[in-house]
Short mmCIF file of C-alpha atoms and ligand atoms in Angstrom, two decimals:
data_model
loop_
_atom_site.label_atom_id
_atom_site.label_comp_id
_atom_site.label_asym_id
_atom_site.label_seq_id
_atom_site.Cartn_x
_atom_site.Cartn_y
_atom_site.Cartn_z
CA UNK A 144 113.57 40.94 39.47
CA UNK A 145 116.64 43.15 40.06
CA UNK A 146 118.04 40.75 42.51
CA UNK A 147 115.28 40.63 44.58
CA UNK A 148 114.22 44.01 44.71
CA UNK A 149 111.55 44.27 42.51
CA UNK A 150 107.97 41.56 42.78
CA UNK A 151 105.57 41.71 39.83
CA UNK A 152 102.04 39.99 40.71
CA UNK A 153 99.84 39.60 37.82
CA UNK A 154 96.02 39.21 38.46
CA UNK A 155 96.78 39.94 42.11
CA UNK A 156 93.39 42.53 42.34
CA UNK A 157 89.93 40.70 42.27
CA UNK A 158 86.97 42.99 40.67
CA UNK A 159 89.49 44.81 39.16
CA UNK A 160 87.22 46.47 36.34
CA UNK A 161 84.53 47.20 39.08
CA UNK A 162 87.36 48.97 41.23
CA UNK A 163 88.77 50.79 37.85
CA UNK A 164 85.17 52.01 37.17
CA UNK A 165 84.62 53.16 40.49
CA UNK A 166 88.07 54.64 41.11
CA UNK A 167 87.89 56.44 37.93
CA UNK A 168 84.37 57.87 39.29
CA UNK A 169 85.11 58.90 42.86
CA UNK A 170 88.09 59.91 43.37
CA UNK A 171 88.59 64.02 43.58
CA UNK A 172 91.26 63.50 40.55
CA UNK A 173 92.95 67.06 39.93
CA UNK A 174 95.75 67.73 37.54
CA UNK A 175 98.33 69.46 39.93
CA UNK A 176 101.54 71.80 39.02
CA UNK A 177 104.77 71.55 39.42
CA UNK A 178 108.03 74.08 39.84
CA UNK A 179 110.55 73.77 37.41
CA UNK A 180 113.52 75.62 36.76
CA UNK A 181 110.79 78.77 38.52
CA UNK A 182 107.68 78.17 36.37
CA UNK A 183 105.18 76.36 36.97
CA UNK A 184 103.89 73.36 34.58
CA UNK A 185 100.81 71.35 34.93
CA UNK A 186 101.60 67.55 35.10
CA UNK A 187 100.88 65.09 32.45
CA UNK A 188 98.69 63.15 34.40
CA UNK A 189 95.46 63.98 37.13
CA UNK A 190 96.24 62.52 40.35
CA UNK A 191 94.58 62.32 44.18
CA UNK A 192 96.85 61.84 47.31
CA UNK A 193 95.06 60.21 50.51
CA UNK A 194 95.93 59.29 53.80
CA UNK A 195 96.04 59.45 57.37
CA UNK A 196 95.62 62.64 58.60
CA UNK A 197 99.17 63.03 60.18
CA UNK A 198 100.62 61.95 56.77
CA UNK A 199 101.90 64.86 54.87
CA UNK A 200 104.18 64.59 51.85
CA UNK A 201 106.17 67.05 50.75
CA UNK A 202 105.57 67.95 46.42
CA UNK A 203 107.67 70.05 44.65
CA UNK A 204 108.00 72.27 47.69
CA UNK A 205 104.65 72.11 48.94
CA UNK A 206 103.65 70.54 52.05
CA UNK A 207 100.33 68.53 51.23
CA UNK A 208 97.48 67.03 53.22
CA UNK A 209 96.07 64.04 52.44
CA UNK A 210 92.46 63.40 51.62
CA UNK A 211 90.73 60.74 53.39
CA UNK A 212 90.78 57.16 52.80
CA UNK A 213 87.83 56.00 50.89
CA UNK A 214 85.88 53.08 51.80
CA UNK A 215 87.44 50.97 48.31
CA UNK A 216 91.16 52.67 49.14
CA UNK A 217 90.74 51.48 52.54
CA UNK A 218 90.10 48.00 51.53
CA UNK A 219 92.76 47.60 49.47
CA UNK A 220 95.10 49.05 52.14
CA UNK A 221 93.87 46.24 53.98
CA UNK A 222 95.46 43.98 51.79
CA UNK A 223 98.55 44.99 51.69
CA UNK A 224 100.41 42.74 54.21
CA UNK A 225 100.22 39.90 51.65
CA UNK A 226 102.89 41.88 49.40
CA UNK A 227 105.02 43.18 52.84
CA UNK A 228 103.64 46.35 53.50
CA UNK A 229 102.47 46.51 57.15
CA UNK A 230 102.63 49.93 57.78
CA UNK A 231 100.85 52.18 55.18
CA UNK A 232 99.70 55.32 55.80
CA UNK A 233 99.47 56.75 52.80
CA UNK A 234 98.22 56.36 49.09
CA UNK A 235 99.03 58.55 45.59
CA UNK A 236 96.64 57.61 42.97
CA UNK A 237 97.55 58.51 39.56
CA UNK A 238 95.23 58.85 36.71
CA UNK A 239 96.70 58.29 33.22
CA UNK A 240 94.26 59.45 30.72
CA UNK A 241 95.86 58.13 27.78
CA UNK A 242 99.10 57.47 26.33
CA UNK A 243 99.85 60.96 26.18
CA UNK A 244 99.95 60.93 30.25
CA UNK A 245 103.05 59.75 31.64
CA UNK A 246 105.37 60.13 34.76
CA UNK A 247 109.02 61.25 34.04
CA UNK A 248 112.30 59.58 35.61
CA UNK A 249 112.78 59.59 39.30
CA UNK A 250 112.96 57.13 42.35
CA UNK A 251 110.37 57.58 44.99
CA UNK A 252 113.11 58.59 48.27
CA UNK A 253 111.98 61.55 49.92
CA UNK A 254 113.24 61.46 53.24
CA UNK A 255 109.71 61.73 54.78
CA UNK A 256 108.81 57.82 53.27
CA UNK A 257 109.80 54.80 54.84
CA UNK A 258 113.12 53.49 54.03
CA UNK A 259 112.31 50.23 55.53
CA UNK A 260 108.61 49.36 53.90
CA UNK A 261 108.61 48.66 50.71
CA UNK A 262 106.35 50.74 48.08
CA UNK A 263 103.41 48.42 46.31
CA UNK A 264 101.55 49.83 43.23
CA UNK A 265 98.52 48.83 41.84
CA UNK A 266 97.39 49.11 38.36
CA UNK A 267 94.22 49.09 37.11
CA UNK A 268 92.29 49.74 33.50
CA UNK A 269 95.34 50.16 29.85
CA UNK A 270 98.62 48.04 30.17
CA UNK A 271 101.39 50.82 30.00
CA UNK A 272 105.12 49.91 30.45
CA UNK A 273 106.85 50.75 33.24
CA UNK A 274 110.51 51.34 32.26
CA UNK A 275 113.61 50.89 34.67
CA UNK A 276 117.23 52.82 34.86
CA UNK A 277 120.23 52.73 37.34
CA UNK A 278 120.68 55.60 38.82
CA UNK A 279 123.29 57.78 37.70
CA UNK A 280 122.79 56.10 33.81
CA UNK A 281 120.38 57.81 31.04
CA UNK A 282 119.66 54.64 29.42
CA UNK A 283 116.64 52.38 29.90
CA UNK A 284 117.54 49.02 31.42
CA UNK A 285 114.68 46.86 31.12
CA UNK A 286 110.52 47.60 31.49
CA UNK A 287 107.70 46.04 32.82
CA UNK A 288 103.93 45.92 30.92
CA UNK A 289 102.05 46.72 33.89
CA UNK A 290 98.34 44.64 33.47
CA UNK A 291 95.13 45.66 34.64
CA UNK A 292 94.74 44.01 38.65
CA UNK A 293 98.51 43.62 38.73
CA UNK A 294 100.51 44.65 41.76
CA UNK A 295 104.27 45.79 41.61
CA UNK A 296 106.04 45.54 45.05
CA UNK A 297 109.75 47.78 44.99
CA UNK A 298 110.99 46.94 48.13
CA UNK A 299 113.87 49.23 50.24
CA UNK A 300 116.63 49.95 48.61
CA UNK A 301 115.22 50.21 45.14
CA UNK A 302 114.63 53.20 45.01
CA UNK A 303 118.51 54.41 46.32
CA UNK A 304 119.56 51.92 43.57
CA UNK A 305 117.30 52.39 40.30
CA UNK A 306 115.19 54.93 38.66
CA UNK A 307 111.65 53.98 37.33
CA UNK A 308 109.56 56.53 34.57
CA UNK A 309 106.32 55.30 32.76
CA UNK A 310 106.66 57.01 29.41
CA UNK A 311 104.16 58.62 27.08
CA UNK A 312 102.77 55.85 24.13
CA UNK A 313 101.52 56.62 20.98
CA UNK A 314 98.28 55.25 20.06
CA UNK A 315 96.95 54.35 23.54
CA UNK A 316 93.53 56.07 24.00
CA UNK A 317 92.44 54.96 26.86
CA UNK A 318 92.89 55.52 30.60
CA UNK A 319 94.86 53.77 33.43
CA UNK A 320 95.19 54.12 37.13
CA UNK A 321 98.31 53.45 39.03
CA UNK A 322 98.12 53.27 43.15
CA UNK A 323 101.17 53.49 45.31
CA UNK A 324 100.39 52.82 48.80
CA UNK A 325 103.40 53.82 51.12
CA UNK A 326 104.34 54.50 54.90
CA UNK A 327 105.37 57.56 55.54
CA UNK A 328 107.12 58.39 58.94
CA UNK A 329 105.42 61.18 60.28
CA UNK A 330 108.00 62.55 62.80
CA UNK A 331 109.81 64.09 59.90
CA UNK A 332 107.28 65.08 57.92
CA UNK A 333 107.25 68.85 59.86
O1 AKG B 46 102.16 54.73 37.28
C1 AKG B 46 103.10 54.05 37.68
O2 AKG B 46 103.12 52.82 37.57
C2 AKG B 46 104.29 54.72 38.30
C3 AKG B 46 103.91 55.58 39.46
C4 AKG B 46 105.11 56.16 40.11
O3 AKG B 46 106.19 56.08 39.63
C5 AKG B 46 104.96 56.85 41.39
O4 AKG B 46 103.83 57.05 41.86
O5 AKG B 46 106.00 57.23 41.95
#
């Protein structure tokens, strides 16, 4: 997909409902804030960011730690050679209650991640679509139903190339989790 730099795996995740249920449980999900225009907003969404402990991101202005791996985080990041990510350091885990939860338009390039690994998402639990955009164009050029144990790999130079947003949906009541493992270089994250 998009010459090459997008991979969609479905049923790539084995016990995915066990890992939904158990995700959904233990994670320390919190509904963060963000800066806009100078006031601060609540995101549609509850999320947890975890890592190694040298692996700081920057979000909207804030320098965060990560959390630690968990033992089922860590297992997954063990996997994740078999979709071309060798060097992960990092996770975001994002909680989407219901269709009412959504991320907006952006591509994942902060200088701090990885040009040269690509980004793989897992999702778990409600099919939601994940919708694409060139940068530099307003209008939606193709989306993606994202399934329950699928994986997504957007591999470098996506993200300098294309925009990606996963948009609120009427009438979807229940919850989905969304997992973007990523290597962050950690000279440049101070
Ligand atoms: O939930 C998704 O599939 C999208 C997540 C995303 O865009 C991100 O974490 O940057």
């Amino acid at each position: 997909m998009l010459d090459g730099l997008l991979e969609y795996h479905p049923q790539a995740i084995g016990a995915a409902d066990a890992l939904f249920e158990q995700l959904q449980d233990e994670l320390p999900w919190q509904q963060d804030q963000i800066q806009v225009y100078g006031r601060w907003h609540p995101i549609p969404r509850l999320q947890s960011w975890h890592g190694d402990n040298n692996a700081h991101y920057r979000y909207s202005g804030h320098l965060m730690a990560p959390k630690p791996w968990t033992p089922a985080l860590q297992q997954l990041r063990a996997q994740l050679s078999a979709f071309g990510l060798h060097h992960c350091n990092s996770v975001l885990c994002n909680l989407y209650r219901n269709g009412q939860d959504s991320m907006g338009w952006h591509s994942d390039d902060e200088p701090e991640l990885d040009p040269d690994q690509p980004i793989v998402s897992i999702s778990l639990g409600t099919t939601r679509d994940f919708c694409l955009r060139p940068r530099g164009s307003r209008r939606q050029h193709s989306k993606i139903a994202l399934a329950h144990g699928s994986v997504l790999v957007m591999h470098p130079g996506m993200q300098q190339q294309w925009q990606h947003a996963l948009p609120k949906r009427a009438g979807i009541a229940s919850a989905r989790i969304n997992l973007t493992f990523r290597h962050i270089l950690t000279t440049t994250a101070h």
